[in-house]
Short mmCIF file of C-alpha atoms in Angstrom, two decimals:
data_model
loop_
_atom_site.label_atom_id
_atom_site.label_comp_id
_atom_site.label_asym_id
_atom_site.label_seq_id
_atom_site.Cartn_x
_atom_site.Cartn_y
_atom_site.Cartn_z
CA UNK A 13 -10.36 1.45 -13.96
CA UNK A 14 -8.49 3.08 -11.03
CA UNK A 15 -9.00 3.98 -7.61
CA UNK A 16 -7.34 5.35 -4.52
CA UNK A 17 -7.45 3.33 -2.37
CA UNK A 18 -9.17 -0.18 -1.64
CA UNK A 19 -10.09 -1.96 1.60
CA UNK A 20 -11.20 -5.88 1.44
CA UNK A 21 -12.91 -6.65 4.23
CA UNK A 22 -14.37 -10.60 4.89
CA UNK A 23 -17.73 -11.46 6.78
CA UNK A 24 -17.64 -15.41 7.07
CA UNK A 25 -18.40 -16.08 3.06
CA UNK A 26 -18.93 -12.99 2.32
CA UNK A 27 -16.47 -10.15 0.84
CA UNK A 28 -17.49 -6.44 0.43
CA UNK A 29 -15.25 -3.51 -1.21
CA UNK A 30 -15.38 -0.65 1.03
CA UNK A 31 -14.00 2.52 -1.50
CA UNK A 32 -11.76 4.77 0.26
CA UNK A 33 -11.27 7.95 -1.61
CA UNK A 34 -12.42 8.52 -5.01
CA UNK A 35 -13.24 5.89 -7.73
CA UNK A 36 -12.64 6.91 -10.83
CA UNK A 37 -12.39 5.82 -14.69
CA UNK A 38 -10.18 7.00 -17.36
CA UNK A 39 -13.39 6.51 -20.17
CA UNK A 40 -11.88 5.44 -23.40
CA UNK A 41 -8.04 5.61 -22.67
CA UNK A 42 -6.34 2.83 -23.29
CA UNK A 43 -1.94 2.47 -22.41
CA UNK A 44 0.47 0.30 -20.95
CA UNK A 45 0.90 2.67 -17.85
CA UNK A 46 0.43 0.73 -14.83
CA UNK A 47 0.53 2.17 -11.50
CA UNK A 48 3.05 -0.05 -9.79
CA UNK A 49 5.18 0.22 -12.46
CA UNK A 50 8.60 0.96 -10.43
CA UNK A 51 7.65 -1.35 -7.48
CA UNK A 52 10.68 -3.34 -7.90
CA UNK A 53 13.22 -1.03 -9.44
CA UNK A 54 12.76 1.84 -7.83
CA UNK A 55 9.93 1.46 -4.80
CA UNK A 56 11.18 4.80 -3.39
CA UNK A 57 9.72 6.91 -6.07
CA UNK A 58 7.48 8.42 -4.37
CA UNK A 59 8.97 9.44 -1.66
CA UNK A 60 11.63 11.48 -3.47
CA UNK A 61 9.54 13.03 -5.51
CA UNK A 62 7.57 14.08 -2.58
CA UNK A 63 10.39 15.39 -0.86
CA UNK A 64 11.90 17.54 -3.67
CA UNK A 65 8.35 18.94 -4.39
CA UNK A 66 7.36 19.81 -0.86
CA UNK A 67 10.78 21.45 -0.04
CA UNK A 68 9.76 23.93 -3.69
CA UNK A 69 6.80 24.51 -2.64
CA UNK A 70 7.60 25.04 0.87
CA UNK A 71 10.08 27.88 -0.60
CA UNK A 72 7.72 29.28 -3.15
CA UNK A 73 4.06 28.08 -2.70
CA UNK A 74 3.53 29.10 -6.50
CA UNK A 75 5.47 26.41 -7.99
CA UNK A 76 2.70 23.91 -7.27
CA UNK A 77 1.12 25.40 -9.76
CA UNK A 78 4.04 25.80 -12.01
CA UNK A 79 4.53 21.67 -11.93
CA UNK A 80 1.09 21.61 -12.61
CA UNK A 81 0.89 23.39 -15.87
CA UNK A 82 4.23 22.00 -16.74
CA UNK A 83 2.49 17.94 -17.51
CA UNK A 84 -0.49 19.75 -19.09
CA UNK A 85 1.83 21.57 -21.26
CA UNK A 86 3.68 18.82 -22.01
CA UNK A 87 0.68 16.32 -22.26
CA UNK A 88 -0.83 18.83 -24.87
CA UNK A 89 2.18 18.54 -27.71
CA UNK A 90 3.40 15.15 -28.65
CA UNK A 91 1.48 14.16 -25.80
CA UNK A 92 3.12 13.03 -22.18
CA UNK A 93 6.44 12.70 -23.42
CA UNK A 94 8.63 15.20 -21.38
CA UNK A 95 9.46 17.01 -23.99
CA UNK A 96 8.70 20.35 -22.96
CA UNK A 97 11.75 20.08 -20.89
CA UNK A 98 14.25 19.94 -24.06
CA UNK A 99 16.79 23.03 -24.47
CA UNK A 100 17.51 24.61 -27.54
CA UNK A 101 15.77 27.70 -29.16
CA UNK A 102 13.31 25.28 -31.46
CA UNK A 103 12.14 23.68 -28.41
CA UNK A 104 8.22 23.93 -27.03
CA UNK A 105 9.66 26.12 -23.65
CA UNK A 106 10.42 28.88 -25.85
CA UNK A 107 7.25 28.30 -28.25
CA UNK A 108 5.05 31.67 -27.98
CA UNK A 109 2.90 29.78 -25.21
CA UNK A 110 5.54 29.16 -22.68
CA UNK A 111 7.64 31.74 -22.88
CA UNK A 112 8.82 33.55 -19.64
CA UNK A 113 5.71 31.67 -19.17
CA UNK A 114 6.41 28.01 -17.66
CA UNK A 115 8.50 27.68 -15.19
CA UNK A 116 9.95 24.93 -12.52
CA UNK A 117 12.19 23.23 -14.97
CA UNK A 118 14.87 23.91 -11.89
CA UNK A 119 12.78 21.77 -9.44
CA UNK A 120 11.95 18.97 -12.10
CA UNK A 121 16.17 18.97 -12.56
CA UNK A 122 16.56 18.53 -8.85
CA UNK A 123 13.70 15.76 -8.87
CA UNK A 124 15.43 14.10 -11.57
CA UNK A 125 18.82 14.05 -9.66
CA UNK A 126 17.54 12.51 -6.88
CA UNK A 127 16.05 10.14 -8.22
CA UNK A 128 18.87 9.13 -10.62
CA UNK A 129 21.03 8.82 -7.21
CA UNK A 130 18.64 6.04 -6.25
CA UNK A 131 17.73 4.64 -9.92
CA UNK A 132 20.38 4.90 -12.26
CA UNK A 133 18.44 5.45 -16.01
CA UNK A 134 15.37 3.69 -14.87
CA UNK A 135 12.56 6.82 -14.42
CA UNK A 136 11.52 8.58 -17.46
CA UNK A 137 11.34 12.74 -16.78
CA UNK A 138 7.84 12.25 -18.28
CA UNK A 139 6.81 9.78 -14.91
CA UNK A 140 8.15 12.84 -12.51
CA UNK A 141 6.01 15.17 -14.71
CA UNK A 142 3.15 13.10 -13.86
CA UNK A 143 3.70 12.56 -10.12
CA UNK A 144 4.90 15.99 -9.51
CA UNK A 145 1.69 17.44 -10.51
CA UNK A 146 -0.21 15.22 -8.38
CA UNK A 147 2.01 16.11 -5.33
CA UNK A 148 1.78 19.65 -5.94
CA UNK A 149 -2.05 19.42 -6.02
CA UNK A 150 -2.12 16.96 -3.18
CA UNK A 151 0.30 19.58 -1.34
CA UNK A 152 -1.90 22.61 -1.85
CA UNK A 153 -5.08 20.98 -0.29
CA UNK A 154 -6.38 18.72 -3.26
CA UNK A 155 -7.28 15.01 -3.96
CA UNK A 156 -4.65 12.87 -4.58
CA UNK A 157 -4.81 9.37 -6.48
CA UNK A 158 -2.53 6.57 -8.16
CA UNK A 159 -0.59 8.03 -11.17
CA UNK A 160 0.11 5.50 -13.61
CA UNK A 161 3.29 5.31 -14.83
CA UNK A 162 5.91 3.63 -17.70
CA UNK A 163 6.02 6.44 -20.18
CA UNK A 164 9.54 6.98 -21.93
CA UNK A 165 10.69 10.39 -23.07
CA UNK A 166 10.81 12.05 -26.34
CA UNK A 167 13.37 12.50 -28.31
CA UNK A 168 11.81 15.69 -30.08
CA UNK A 169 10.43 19.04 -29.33
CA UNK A 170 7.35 20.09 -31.57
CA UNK A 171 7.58 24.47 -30.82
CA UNK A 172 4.89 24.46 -33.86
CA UNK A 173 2.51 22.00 -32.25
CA UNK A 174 3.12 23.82 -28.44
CA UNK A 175 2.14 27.44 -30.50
CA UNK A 176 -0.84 25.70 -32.63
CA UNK A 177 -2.35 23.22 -29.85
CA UNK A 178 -2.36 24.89 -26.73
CA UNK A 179 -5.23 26.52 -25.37
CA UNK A 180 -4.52 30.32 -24.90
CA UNK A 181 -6.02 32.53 -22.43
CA UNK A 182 -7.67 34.72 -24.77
CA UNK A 183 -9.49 31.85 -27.15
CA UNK A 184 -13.30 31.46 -27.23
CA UNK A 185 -14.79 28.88 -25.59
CA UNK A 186 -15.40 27.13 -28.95
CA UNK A 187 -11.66 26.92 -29.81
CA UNK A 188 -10.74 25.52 -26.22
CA UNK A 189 -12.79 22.85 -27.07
CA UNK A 190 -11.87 22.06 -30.06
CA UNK A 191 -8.13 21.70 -28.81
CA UNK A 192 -9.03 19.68 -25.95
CA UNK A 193 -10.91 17.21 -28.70
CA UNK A 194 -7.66 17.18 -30.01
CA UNK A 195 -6.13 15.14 -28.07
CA UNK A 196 -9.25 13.32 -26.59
CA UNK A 197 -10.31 15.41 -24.05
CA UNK A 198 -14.24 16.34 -23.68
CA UNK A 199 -16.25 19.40 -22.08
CA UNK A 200 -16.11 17.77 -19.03
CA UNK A 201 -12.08 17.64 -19.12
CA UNK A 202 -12.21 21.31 -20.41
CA UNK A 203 -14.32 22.03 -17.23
CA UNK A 204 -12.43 20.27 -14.41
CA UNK A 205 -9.10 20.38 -15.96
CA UNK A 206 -9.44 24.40 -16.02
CA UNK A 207 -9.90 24.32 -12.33
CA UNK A 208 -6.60 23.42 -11.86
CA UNK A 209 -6.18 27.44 -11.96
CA UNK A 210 -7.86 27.66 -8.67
CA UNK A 211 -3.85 27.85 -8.02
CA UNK A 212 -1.11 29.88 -9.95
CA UNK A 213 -0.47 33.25 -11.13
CA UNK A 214 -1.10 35.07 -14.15
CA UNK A 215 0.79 37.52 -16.22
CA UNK A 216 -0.89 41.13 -16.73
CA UNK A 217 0.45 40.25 -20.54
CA UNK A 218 -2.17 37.65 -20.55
CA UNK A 219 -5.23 39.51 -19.75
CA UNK A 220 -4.94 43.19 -20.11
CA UNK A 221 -7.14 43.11 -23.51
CA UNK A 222 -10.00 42.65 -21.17
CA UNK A 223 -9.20 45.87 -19.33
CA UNK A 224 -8.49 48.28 -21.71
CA UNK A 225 -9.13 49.62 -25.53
CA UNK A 226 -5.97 48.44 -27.59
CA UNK A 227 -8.41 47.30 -30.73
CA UNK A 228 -9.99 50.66 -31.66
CA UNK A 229 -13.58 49.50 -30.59
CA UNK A 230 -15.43 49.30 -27.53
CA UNK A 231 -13.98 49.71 -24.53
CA UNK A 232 -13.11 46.60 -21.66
CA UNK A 233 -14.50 43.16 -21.32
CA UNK A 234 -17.72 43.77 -19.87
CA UNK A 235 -17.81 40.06 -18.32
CA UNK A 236 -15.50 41.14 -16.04
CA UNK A 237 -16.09 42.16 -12.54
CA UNK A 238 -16.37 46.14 -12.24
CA UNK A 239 -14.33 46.12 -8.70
CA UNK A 240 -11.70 43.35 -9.99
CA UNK A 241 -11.21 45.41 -13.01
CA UNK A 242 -10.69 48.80 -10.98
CA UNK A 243 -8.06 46.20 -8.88
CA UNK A 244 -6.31 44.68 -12.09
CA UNK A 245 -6.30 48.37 -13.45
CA UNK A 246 -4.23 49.37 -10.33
CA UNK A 247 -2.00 46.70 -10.99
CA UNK A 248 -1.40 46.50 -14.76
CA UNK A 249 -2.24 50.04 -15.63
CA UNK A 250 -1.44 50.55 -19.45
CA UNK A 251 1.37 50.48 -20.92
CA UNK A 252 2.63 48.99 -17.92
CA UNK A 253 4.79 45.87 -17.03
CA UNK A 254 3.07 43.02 -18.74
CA UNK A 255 5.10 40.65 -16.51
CA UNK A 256 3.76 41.59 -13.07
CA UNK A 257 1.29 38.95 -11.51
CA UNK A 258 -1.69 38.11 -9.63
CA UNK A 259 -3.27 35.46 -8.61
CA UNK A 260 -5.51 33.57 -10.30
CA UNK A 261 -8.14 32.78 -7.41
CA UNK A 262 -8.30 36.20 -5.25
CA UNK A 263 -10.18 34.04 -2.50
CA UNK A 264 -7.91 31.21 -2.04
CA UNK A 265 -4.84 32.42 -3.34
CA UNK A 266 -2.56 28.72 -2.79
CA UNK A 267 -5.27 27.10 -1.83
CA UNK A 268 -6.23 24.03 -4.39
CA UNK A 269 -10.55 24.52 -3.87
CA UNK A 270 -13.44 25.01 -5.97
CA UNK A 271 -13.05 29.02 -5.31
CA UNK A 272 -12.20 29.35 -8.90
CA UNK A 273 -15.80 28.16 -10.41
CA UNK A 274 -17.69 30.56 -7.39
CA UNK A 275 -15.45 33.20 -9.10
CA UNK A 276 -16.15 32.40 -12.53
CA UNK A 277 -20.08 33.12 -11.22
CA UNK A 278 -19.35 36.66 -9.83
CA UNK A 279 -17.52 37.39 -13.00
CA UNK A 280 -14.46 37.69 -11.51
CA UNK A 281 -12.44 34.95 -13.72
CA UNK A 282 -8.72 36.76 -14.58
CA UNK A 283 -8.71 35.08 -17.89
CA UNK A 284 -10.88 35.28 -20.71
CA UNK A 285 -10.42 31.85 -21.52
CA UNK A 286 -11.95 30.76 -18.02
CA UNK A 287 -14.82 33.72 -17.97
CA UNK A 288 -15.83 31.80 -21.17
CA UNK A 289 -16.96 29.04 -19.71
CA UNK A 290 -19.57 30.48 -17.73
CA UNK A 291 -20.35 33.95 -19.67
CA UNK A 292 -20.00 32.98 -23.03
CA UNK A 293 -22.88 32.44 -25.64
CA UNK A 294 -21.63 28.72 -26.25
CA UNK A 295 -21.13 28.03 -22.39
CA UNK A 296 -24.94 28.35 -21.58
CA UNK A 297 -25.16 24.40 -23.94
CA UNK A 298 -21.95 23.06 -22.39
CA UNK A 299 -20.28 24.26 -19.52
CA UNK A 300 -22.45 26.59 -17.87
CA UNK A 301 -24.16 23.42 -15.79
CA UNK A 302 -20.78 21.90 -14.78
CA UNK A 303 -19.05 25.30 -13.66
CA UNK A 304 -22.58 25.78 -11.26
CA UNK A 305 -22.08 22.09 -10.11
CA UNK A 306 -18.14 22.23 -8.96
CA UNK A 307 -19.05 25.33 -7.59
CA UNK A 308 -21.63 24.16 -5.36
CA UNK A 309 -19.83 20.20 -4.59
CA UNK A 310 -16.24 20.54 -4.09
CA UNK A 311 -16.51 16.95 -3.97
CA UNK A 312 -17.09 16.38 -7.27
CA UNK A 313 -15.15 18.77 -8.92
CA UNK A 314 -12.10 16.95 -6.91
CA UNK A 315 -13.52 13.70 -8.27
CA UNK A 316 -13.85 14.41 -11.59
CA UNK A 317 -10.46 16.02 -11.54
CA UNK A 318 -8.77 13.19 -10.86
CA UNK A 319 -10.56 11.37 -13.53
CA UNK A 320 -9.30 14.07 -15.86
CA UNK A 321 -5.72 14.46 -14.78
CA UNK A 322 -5.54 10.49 -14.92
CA UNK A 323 -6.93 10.31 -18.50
CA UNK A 324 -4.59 13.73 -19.60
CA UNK A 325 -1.53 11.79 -18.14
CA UNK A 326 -2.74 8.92 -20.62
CA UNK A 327 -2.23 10.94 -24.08
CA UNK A 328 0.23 9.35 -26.95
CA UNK A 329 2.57 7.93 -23.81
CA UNK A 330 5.44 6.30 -25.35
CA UNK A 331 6.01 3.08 -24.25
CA UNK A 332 8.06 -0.22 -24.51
CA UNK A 333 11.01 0.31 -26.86
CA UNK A 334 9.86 3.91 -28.00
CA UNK A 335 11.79 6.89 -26.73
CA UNK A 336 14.31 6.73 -24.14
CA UNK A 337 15.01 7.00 -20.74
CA UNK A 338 17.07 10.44 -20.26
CA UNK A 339 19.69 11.05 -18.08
CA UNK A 340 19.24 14.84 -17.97
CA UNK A 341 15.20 15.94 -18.70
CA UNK A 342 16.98 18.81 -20.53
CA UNK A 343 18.58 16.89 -23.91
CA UNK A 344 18.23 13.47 -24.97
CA UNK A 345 20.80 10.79 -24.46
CA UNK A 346 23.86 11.22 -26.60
#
């Protein structure tokens, strides 16, 4: 069990827990992560990751969101290993997924300087994956809680496993689930941990198939928003530059809310992949309930979101002896 933040208070024999935050349970997930794992060799940890992540985000408010979706990308292949951050042209950042796709590998470099200047080969790129997402969310108006840390780094990329195993924003809902079963994840994970794109951008690349006729059949996604579409059409018009963005909430553009699921009931989700999970024939027996709820109680999508990220950043760790500690996240130790 884990929880933000605990205050013991005494009353002659008496002792009550007063919970201070949100208490939450990583069901089923069992590691050697512990969340005082550098108190004694490096207690500043979180402080310099802090630092290096508010000073990105400070200078481009979108790379919250690109630390973000750099642990779930990671956490989905080989699980939380770090090695999505490996160079070479068979590694997972240039796997059909990622490309010109994830980004922030500069800011995770200067992280991992800093904190290399203060603990010589003692923190694992995989622990500043972890805590960098939770700053960035933290940072753009979301919950925060304990990360637990200890993993060790990978000493392999898996590009086959990053194109086969992540979801994409044009599967069915049926297919996102399946991949989130995967790797333990339930509905309930697919739900909250797909409100982490109440922040971020998307590519025109990634969702022009809803907006116009490229398979020779009917026409443009009709789950999507007739005024958005007009909007996205302005933006991405055919044929266009599949690399120009937008943002993924159009309410709250940096603003880490439950915006996203109120969206998802106008029909004004960007992706497929998130429209899905209200719209969708198999939403109305799994997610269709939960997107109403975090749409309504941005309490407990914030809870449950923490739950989530603290049970993603608990996939296949390596731990102990396995893997290594690198000295640059971008190859492994020679």
């Amino acid at each position: 069990m884990h929880a933000v933040a605990f205050i013991m208070k005494k009353s002659g024999s008496n002792a009550c827990l007063l919970l201070v935050g949100f208490f939450v349970f990583a069901a089923g997930v069992r590691s050697q992560l512990t969340t005082d794992y550098y108190k004694t060799t490096c207690p500043n940890l979180p402080k310099i990751v802090r630092k290096v992540v508010q000073s990105a985000i400070m200078n481009e408010t979108r790379m919250a969101a690109s630390l973000l979706r750099l642990h779930f990308h990671d956490c989905f292949v080989n699980g939380c290993d770090a090695s999505i951050l490996l160079d070479g042209s068979d590694g997972e950042k240039y796997a059909f997924p990622n490309v010109n796709s994830v980004r922030g590998f500069e800011v995770v470099d200067a992280i991992k300087s800093a904190v290399e200047s203060a603990c010589n080969e003692t923190v694992s790129c995989a622990d500043i994956l972890a805590i960098a997402a939770r700053d960035s969310v933290v940072l753009s108006g979301g919950p925060s809680w304990r990360v637990s840390l200890g993993r060790r780094d990978g000493l392999v990329a898996n590009q086959t496993g990053a194109n086969n195993n992540l979801p994409s924003p044009t599967d069915a809902l049926d297919t996102i689930i399946s991949k989130f079963a995967a790797v333990g994840l339930n509905v309930t994970d697919v739900v909250t941990l797909s409100g982490g794109h109440t922040i971020g951008q998307a590519r025109c690349t990634t969702f022009s198939t809803r907006l116009y006729n490229f398979s020779g059949t009917d026409a443009a996604d009709t789950t999507l928003n007739s005024n958005l579409a007009s909007q996205l059409e302005a933006l991405c018009p055919e044929n266009g530059d599949g690399n120009v963005t937008t943002s993924l909430d159009q309410n709250s553009t940096d603003l880490f809310d439950n915006h996203y699921f109120k969206n998802l009931l106008s029909n004004k989700g960007i992706l497929f992949s998130d429209q899905e999970l209200y719209s969708s024939d198999a939403a109305a027996s799994t997610t269709m309930s939960l997107v109403e709820s975090y749409s309504n109680s941005s309490y407990l999508f914030f809870q449950n979101f923490v739950n989530s990220m603290i049970k993603m950043g608990n996939i296949s760790p390596l731990t102990g002896s396995n893997g290594e500690i690198r000295t640059n996240c971008r190859v492994i130790n020679s």
